[in-house]
CSV table of C-alpha atoms in Angstrom, one decimal:
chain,number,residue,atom,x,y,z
A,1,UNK,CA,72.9,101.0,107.3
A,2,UNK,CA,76.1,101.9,105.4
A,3,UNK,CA,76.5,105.4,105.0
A,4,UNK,CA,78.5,106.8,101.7
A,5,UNK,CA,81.5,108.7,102.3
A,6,UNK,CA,79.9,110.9,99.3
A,7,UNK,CA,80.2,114.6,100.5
A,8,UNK,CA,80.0,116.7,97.5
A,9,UNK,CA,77.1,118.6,97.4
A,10,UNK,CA,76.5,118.0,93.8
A,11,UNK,CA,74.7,114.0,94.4
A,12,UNK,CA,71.3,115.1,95.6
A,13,UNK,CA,69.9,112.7,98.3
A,14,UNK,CA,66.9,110.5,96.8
A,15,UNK,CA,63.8,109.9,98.7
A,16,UNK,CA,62.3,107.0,99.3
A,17,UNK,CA,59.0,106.7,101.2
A,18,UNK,CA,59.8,109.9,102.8
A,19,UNK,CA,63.0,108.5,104.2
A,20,UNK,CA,66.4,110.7,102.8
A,21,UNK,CA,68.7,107.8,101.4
A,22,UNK,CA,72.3,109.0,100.2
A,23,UNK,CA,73.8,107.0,97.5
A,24,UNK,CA,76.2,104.6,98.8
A,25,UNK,CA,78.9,104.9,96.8
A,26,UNK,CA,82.4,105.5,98.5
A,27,UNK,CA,84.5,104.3,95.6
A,28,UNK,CA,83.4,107.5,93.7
A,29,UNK,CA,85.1,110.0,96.6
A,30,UNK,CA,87.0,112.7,94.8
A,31,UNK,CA,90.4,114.2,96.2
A,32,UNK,CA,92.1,117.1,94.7
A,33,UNK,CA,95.5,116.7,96.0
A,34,UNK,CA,98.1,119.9,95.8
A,35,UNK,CA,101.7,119.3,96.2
A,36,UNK,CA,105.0,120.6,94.8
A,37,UNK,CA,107.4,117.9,95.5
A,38,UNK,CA,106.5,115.2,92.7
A,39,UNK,CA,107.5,112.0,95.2
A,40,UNK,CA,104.9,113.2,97.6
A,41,UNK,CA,102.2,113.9,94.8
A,42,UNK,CA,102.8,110.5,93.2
A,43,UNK,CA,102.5,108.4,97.1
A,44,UNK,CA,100.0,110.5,98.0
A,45,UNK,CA,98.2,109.8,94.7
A,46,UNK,CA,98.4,106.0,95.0
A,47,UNK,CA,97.5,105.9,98.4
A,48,UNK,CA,94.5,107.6,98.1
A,49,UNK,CA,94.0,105.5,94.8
A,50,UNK,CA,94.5,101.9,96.5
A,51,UNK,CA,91.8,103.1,99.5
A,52,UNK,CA,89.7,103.9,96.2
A,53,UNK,CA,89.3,107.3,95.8
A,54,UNK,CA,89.3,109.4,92.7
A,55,UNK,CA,92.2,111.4,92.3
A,56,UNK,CA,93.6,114.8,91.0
A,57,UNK,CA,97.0,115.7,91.9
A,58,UNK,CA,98.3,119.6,91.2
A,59,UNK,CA,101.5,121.1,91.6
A,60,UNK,CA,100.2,124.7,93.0
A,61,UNK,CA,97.5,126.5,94.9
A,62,UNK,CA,97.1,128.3,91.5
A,63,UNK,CA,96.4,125.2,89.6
A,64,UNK,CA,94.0,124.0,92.4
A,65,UNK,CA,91.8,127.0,92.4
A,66,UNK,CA,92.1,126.4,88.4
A,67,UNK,CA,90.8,123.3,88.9
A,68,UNK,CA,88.4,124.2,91.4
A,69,UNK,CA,87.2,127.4,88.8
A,70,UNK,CA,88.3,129.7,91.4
A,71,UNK,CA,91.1,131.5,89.6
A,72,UNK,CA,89.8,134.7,88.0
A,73,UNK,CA,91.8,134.1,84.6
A,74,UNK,CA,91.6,130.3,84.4
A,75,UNK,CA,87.7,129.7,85.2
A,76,UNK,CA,86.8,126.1,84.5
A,77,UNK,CA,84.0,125.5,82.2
A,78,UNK,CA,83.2,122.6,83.4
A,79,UNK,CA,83.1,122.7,87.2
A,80,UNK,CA,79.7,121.1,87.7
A,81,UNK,CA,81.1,118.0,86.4
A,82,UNK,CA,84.1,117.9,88.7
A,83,UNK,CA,82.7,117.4,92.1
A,84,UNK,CA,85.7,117.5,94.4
A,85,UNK,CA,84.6,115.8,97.4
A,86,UNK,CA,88.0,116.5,99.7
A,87,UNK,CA,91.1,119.0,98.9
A,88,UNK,CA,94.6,117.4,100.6
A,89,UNK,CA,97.4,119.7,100.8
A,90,UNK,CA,101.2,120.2,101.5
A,91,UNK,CA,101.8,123.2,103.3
A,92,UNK,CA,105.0,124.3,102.6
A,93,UNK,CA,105.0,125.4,98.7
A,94,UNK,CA,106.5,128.2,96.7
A,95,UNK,CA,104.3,130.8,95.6
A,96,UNK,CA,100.6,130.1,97.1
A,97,UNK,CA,101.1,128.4,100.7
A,98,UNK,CA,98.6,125.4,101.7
A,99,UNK,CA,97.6,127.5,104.4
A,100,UNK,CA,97.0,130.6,101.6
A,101,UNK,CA,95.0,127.9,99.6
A,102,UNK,CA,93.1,127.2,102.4
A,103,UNK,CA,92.2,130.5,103.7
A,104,UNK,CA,91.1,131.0,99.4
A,105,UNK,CA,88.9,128.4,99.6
A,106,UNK,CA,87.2,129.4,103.1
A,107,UNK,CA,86.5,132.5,102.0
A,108,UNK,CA,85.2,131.3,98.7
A,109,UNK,CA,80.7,130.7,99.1
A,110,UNK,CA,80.6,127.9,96.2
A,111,UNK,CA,84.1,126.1,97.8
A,112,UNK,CA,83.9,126.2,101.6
A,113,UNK,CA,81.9,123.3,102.4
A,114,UNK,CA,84.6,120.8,100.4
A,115,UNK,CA,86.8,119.8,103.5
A,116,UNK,CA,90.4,120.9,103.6
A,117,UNK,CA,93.2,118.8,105.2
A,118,UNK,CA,96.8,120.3,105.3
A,119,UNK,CA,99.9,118.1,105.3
A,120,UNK,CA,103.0,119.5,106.2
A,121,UNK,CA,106.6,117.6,107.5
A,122,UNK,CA,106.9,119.9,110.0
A,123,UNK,CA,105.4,119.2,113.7
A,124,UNK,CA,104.5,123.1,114.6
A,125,UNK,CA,101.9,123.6,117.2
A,126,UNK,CA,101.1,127.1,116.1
A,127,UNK,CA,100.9,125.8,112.4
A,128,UNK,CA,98.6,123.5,113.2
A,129,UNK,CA,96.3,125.6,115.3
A,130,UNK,CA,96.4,128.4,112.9
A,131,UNK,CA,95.3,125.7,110.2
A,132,UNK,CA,92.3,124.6,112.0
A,133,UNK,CA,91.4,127.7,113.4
A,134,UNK,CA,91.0,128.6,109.6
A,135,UNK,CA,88.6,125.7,109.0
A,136,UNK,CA,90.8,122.9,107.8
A,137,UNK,CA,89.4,119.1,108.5
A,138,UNK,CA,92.6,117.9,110.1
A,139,UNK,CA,96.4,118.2,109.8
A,140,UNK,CA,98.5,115.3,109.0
A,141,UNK,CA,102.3,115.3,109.7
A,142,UNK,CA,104.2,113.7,106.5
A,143,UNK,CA,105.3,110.8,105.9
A,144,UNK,CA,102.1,110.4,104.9
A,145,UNK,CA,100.4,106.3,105.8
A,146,UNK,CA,97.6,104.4,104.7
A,147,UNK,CA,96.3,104.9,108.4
A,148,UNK,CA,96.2,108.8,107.6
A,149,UNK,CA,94.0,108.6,104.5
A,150,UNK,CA,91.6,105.3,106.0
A,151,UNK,CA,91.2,108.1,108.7
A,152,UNK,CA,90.3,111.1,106.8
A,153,UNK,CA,87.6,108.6,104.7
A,154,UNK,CA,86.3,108.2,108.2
A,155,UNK,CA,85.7,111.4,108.8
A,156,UNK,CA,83.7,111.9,105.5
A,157,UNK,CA,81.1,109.1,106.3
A,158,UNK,CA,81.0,110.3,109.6
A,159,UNK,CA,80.5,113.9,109.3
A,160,UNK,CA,77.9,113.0,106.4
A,161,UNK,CA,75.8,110.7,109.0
A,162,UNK,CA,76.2,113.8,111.4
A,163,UNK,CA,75.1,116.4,108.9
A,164,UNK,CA,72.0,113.9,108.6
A,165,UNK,CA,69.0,115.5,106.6
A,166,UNK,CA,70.3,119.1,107.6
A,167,UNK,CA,70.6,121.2,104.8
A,168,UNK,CA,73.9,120.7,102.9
A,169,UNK,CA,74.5,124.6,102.7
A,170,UNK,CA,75.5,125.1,107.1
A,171,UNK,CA,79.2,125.7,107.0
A,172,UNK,CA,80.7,123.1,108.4
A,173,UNK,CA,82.3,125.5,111.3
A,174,UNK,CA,79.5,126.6,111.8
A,175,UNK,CA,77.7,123.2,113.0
A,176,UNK,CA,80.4,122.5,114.8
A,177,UNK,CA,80.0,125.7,116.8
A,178,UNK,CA,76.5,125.1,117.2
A,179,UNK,CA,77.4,121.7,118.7
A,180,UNK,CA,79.6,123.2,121.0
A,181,UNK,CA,76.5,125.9,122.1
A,182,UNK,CA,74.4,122.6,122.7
A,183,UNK,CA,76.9,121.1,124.7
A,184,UNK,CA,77.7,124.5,127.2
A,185,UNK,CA,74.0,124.6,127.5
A,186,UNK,CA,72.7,121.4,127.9
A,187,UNK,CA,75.9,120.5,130.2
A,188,UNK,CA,76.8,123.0,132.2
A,189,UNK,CA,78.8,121.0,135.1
A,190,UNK,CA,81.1,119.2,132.1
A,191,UNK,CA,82.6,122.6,131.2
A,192,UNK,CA,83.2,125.7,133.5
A,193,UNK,CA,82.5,129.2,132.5
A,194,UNK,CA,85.8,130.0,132.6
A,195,UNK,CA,86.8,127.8,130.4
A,196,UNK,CA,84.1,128.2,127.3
A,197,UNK,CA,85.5,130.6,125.8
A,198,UNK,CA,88.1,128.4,124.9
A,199,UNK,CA,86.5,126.0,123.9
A,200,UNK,CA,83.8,127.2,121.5
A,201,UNK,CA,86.3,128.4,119.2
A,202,UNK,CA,88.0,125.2,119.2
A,203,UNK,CA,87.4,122.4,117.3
A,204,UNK,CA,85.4,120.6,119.6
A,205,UNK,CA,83.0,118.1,117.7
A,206,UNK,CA,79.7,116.6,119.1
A,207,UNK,CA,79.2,113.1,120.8
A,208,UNK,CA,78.3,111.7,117.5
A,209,UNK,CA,81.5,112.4,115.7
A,210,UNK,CA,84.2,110.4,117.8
A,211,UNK,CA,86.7,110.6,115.2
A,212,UNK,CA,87.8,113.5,115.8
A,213,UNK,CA,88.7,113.2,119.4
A,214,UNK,CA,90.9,110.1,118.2
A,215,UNK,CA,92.2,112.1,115.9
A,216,UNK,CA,96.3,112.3,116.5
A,217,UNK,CA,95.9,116.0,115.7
A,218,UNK,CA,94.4,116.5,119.1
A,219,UNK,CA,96.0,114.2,120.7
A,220,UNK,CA,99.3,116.5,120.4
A,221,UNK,CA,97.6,119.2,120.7
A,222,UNK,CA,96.3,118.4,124.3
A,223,UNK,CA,100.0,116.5,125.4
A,224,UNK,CA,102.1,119.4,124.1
A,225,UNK,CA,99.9,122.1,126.0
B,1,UNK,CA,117.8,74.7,88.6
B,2,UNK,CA,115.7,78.3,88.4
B,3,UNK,CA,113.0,77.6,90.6
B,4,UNK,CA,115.6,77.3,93.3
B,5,UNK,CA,117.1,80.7,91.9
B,6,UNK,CA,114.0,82.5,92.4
B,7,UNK,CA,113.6,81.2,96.2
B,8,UNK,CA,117.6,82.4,96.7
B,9,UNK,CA,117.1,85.4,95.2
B,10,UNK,CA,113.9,86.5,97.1
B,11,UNK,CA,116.0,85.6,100.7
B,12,UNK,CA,118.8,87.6,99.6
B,13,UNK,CA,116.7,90.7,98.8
B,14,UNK,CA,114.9,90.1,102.3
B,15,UNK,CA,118.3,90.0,103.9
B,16,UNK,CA,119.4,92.9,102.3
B,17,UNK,CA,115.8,95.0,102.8
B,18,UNK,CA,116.6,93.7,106.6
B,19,UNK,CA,120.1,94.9,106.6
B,20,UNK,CA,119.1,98.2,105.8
B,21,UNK,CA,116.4,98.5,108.2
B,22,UNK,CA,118.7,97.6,110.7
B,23,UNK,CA,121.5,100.2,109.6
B,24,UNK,CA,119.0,102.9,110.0
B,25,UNK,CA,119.3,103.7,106.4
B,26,UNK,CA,115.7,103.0,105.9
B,27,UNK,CA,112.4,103.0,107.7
B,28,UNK,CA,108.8,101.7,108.2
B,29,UNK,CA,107.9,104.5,105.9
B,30,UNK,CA,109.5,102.0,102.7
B,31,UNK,CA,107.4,99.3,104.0
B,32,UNK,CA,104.4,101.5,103.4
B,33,UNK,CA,105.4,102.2,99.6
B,34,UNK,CA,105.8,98.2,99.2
B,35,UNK,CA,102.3,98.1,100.0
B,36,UNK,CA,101.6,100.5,97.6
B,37,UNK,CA,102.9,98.2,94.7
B,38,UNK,CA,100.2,95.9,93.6
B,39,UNK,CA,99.1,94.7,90.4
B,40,UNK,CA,97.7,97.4,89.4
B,41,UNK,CA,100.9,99.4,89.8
B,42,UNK,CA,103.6,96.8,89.4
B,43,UNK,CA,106.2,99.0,89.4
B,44,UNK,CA,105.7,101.9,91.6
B,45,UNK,CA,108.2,101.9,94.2
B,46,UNK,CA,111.4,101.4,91.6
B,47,UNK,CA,109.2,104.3,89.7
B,48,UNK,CA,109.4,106.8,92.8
B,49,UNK,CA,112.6,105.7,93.7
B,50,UNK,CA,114.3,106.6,90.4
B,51,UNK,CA,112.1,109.8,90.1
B,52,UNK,CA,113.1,110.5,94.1
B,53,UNK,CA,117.3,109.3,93.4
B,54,UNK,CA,116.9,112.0,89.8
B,55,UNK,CA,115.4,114.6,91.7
B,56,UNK,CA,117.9,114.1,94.5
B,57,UNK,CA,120.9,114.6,92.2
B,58,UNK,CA,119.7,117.8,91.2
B,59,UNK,CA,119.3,118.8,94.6
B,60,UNK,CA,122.7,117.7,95.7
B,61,UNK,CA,124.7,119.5,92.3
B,62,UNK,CA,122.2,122.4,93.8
B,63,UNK,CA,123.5,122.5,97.0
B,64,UNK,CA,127.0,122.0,96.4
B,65,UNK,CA,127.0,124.9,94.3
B,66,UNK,CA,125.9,127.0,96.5
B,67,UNK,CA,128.5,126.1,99.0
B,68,UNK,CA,131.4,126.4,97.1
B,69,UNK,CA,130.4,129.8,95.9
B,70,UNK,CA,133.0,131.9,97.3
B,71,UNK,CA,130.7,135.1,98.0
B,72,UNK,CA,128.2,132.6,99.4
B,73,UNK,CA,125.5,133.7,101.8
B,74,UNK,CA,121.6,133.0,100.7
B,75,UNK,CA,121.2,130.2,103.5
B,76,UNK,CA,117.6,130.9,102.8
B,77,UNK,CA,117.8,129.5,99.6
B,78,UNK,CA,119.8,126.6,100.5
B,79,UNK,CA,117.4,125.8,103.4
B,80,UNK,CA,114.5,125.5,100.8
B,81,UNK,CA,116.8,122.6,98.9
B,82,UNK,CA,117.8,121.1,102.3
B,83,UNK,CA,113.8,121.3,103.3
B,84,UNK,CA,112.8,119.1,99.8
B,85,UNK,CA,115.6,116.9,99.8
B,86,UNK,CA,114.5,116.4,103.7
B,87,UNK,CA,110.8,116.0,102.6
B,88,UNK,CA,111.3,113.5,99.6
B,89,UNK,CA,113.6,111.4,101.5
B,90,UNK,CA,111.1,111.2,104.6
B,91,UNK,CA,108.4,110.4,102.0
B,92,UNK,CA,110.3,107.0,100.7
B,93,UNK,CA,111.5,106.0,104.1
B,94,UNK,CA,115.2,107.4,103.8
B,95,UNK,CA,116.0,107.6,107.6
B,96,UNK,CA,118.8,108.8,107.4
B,97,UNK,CA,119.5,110.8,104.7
B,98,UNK,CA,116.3,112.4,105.9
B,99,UNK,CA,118.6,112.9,109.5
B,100,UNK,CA,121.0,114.5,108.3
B,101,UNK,CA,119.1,116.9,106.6
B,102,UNK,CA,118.1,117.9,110.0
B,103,UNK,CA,121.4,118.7,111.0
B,104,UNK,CA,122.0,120.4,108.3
B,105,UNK,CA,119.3,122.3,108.4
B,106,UNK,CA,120.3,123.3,111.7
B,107,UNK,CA,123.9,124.7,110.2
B,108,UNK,CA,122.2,126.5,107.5
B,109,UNK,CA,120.0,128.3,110.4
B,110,UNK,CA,123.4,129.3,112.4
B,111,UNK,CA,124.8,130.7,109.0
B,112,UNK,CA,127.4,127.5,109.7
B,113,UNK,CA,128.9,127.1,106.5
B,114,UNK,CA,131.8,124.5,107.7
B,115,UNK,CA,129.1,122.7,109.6
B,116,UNK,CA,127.3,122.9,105.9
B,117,UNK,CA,130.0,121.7,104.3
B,118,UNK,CA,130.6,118.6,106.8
B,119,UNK,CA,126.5,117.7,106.5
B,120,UNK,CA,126.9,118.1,102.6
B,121,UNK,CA,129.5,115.4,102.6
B,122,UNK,CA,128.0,113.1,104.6
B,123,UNK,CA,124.6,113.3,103.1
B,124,UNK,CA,126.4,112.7,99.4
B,125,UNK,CA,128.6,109.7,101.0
B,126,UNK,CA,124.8,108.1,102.5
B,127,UNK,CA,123.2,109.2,99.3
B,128,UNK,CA,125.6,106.9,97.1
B,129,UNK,CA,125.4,104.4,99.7
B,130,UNK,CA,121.6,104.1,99.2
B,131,UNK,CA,121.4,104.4,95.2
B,132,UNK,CA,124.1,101.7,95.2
B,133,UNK,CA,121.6,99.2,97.4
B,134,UNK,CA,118.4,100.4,95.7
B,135,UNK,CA,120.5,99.7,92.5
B,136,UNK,CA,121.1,95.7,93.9
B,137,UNK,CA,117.6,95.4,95.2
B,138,UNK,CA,116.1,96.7,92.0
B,139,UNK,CA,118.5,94.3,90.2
B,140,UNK,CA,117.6,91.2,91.9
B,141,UNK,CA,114.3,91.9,91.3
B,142,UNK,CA,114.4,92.0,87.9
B,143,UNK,CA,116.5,88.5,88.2
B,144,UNK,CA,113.5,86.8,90.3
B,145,UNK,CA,111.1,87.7,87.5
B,146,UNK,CA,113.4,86.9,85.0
B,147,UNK,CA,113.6,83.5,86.7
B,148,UNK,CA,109.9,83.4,88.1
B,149,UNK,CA,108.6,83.8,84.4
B,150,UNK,CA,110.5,81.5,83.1
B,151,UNK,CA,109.5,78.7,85.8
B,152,UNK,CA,105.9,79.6,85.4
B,153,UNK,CA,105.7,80.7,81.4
B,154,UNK,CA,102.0,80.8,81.9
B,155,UNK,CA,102.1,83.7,84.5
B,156,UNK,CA,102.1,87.3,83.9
């Protein structure tokens, strides 16, 4: 059964002789896109546009939490109506960082759940750890491809057949923790005590979710260790 | 005859696209934009490239400013127009103007200012180099639709 790459937690889920059936409808995926260079914000606009996403593309953190009805001065009116189903940002900007956005947004009990991917040209290790360990999705090093974004739609329909019939309020870094708790418990021999630690506050993801372990993300992070 | 110009024209753009490719001038990163460009967005990758070639000028009237400032010495600043111009270029597949960025990056980081001065010269010697190509490529385009639309008057 095709699953929709739908994540905002505005469509409710319609029930049908007690089975939960999400809407399939992937062209309707919304991505707020923030970036200060207006060559990246126009690519990155068509390429999510030709994999058939909605888009809204912002110069500034500040505009994005306008947008998103997060800035104090700014609220928007109308935020019900504009589900944002994924946030894609550059990190290097003037005033308001990605990584500052992202943190914002984290923090923020009506935002957090919206998945947050940082882009940045720069191949840091500790930028990209410090990224993820703040909650974003993934971490894409510019140029950005087509490859990138058919990825990150992936992980939407993936992480939405994952999530199942749970309740859409669990903090996504918070199920992935719990997954990690199943795995150390159920598994013992795979992982060794010393080692757990380490890896619960990692982004390890469950069986079900092999995405992310193809993900090139940690595929540097493990051949750069 | 113009269907023959269109065929002639198409091979010489190829051959220069290939030329460029094989110079190092550009990279697979162009080929994704071109497959950006459909028909719902005809014109998108003469659209960035003329937005990324404006922006670039600014940058480059920026940076040489900066350098021939006699009492020169916010390198931070110029590495935030080296880091842009290094980013857009990357972003359309400008090898290697996006290279030598790099290294002069790397100048600005040392408080180099000859090495500046060298990397500023050679990125606005490649910089015309690559306007002037777009600039034929963007032409003979225009020519092959010129001389397609007039072979097939019933086509868009």
């Amino acid at each position: 059964m095709a699953r929709s790459g739908v994540f905002s937690r505005w469509k409710r889920s319609e029930k049908v002789d007690n089975f939960d059936l999400l809407p399939s409808d992937p062209e309707n995926i919304h991505v707020l896109a923030v970036d200060d260079s207006l060559v990246d914000r126009l690519v990155i606009e068509r390429l999510l546009k030709i994999s058939s996403c909605k888009v809204t593309a912002v110069d500034s953190g500040r505009r994005a939490l306008q947008f998103l009805g997060l800035d104090e001065d700014h609220r928007s009116p109308d935020f019900d109506v504009l589900k944002v189903d994924m946030i894609i940002t550059d990190y290097c900007m003037p005033g308001m960082s990605g990584y500052e956005l992202l943190k914002k947004i984290k923090e923020s009990s009506t935002l957090r759940e919206i998945p947050v991917v940082i882009m940045s040209s720069e191949n840091v290790l500790t930028r990209i750890d410090s990224c993820l360990e703040e909650g974003a999705e993934d971490f894409i090093v510019k140029p950005v491809k087509l490859s990138d974004v058919r990825r990150l739609k992936n992980y939407m329909k993936i992480d939405d057949r994952a999530r199942g019939n749970e309740d859409r309020g669990i903090n996504k870094r918070k199920l992935r923790d719990e997954f990690t708790r199943d795995l150390t418990e159920s598994s013992a021999s795979f992982i060794s005590p010393s080692s757990q630690s380490e890896f619960s506050s990692s982004s390890i993801s469950s069986p079900s979710s092999p995405t992310w372990l193809d993900s090139p993300t940690r595929r540097l992070r493990m051949t750069n260790l | 005859m113009l269907g023959f110009g269109v065929e002639r024209l198409r091979a010489d753009m190829n051959r220069l696209l290939a030329l460029l490719f094989h110079q190092g001038v550009l990279d697979e990163q162009f080929l994704q934009l071109q497959q950006l460009q459909d028909e719902t967005s005809p014109n998108f990758v003469s659209e960035v490239v003329n937005i990324y070639f404006h922006e670039s000028e600014k940058l480059l009237r920026n940076l040489r400013g900066l350098l021939l400032d006699r009492e020169f010495s916010d390198y931070k600043k110029m590495g935030i127009h080296i880091n842009q111009f290094m980013g857009s270029s990357s972003s359309i597949g400008a090898k290697r103007i996006r290279n030598i960025c790099v290294a002069f990056r790397a100048a600005s980081e040392q408080n180099n200012r000859a090495g500046c001065l060298r990397a500023l010269e050679l990125l606005e010697h490649e910089y015309c180099y690559l306007k002037n190509k777009f600039h034929e490529l963007f032409q003979m385009e225009q020519q092959r639709l010129l001389a397609a639309g007039a072979r097939y008057p019933v086509q868009n």
